[in-house]
Amino acid sequence: MAEAERIRLAAIAARDAAIAEGVRRAARAVARVAEGLIRAVLTFPARVETYNALRQLSDRELQDIGMTRFDIGRVFEPGFSPRPANDAGQRPAPRAA
């Protein structure tokens, strides 16, 4: 009988540990979502300002900074990197005649 009680108590402890781990994971997930929302709200004005400033540039000015009109909407995507700017010191190779 004592053996059965020990097994029952071990099962209860394992169940409680699994529930606690699940609650911790859920809490971390909720915290990540909340952090992302707060970051989005806090950076929104700067993003709008940057987006509007880029939209006001001419095609030539965008080309000078290595962008096109198509790139403006992607500026805030993770991993976005414009092409090297025109004034990066690189000159195109001369054309063969």
Short mmCIF file of C-alpha atoms in Angstrom, two decimals:
data_model
loop_
_atom_site.label_atom_id
_atom_site.label_comp_id
_atom_site.label_asym_id
_atom_site.label_seq_id
_atom_site.Cartn_x
_atom_site.Cartn_y
_atom_site.Cartn_z
CA MET A 1 0.00 0.00 0.00
CA ALA A 2 2.84 2.40 0.79
CA GLU A 3 4.34 1.78 -2.66
CA ALA A 4 1.04 2.73 -4.33
CA GLU A 5 0.87 5.92 -2.28
CA ARG A 6 4.44 6.85 -3.24
CA ILE A 7 3.63 6.32 -6.93
CA ARG A 8 0.43 8.38 -6.58
CA LEU A 9 2.33 11.25 -4.93
CA ALA A 10 5.05 11.11 -7.61
CA ALA A 11 2.39 11.26 -10.33
CA ILE A 12 0.75 14.26 -8.65
CA ALA A 13 4.14 16.02 -8.40
CA ALA A 14 4.89 15.30 -12.08
CA ARG A 15 1.45 16.58 -13.11
CA ASP A 16 1.91 19.76 -11.04
CA ALA A 17 5.35 20.33 -12.57
CA ALA A 18 3.97 19.88 -16.09
CA ILE A 19 1.13 22.31 -15.39
CA ALA A 20 3.55 24.86 -13.91
CA GLU A 21 5.81 24.61 -16.98
CA GLY A 22 2.83 25.09 -19.27
CA VAL A 23 1.77 28.18 -17.34
CA ARG A 24 5.34 29.58 -17.52
CA ARG A 25 5.45 29.01 -21.29
CA ALA A 26 2.08 30.68 -21.75
CA ALA A 27 3.16 33.64 -19.62
CA ARG A 28 6.35 34.06 -21.67
CA ALA A 29 4.35 33.93 -24.90
CA VAL A 30 1.91 36.56 -23.62
CA ALA A 31 4.83 38.74 -22.52
CA ARG A 32 6.44 38.49 -25.99
CA VAL A 33 3.19 39.46 -27.68
CA ALA A 34 2.68 42.38 -25.28
CA GLU A 35 6.26 43.53 -25.84
CA GLY A 36 5.77 43.42 -29.61
CA LEU A 37 2.56 45.41 -29.39
CA ILE A 38 4.11 48.03 -27.13
CA ARG A 39 7.13 48.33 -29.45
CA ALA A 40 4.84 48.72 -32.46
CA VAL A 41 2.79 51.44 -30.75
CA LEU A 42 5.89 53.32 -29.59
CA THR A 43 7.67 53.20 -32.96
CA PHE A 44 4.59 53.91 -35.09
CA PRO A 45 4.99 57.73 -35.22
CA ALA A 46 8.64 57.46 -36.31
CA ARG A 47 7.73 54.84 -38.92
CA VAL A 48 5.01 57.05 -40.38
CA GLU A 49 7.38 60.01 -40.46
CA THR A 50 10.08 57.99 -42.22
CA TYR A 51 7.59 56.52 -44.69
CA ASN A 52 6.20 59.97 -45.54
CA ALA A 53 9.70 61.44 -45.91
CA LEU A 54 10.69 58.67 -48.32
CA ARG A 55 7.49 59.12 -50.33
CA GLN A 56 8.31 62.80 -50.81
CA LEU A 57 11.70 62.04 -52.38
CA SER A 58 12.03 62.05 -56.15
CA ASP A 59 12.94 58.89 -58.03
CA ARG A 60 16.45 60.29 -58.53
CA GLU A 61 16.87 60.99 -54.80
CA LEU A 62 15.68 57.48 -53.99
CA GLN A 63 18.14 56.07 -56.51
CA ASP A 64 20.92 58.07 -54.83
CA ILE A 65 20.28 56.23 -51.56
CA GLY A 66 19.97 52.86 -53.30
CA MET A 67 16.18 52.57 -53.27
CA THR A 68 13.23 52.55 -55.64
CA ARG A 69 9.58 53.44 -55.05
CA PHE A 70 8.89 49.74 -54.60
CA ASP A 71 11.35 49.63 -51.67
CA ILE A 72 9.52 52.28 -49.65
CA GLY A 73 6.82 49.88 -48.51
CA ARG A 74 9.43 47.31 -47.51
CA VAL A 75 11.70 49.57 -45.48
CA PHE A 76 10.42 48.26 -42.16
CA GLU A 77 10.54 44.56 -43.06
CA PRO A 78 13.11 42.56 -41.10
CA GLY A 79 16.24 42.01 -43.13
CA PHE A 80 15.53 44.80 -45.63
CA SER A 81 18.73 46.26 -46.99
CA PRO A 82 18.83 48.81 -49.81
CA ARG A 83 21.34 48.44 -52.58
CA PRO A 84 24.56 50.41 -52.22
CA ALA A 85 24.00 54.12 -52.78
CA ASN A 86 25.21 55.76 -55.98
CA ASP A 87 27.87 57.70 -54.14
CA ALA A 88 29.43 54.59 -52.55
CA GLY A 89 32.62 55.24 -54.50
CA GLN A 90 32.02 52.49 -57.02
CA ARG A 91 31.95 53.40 -60.66
CA PRO A 92 30.54 51.16 -63.34
CA ALA A 93 33.04 49.48 -65.62
CA PRO A 94 33.53 51.29 -68.93
CA ARG A 95 31.58 49.86 -71.85
CA ALA A 96 33.48 48.04 -74.54
CA ALA A 97 33.21 49.83 -77.87
#
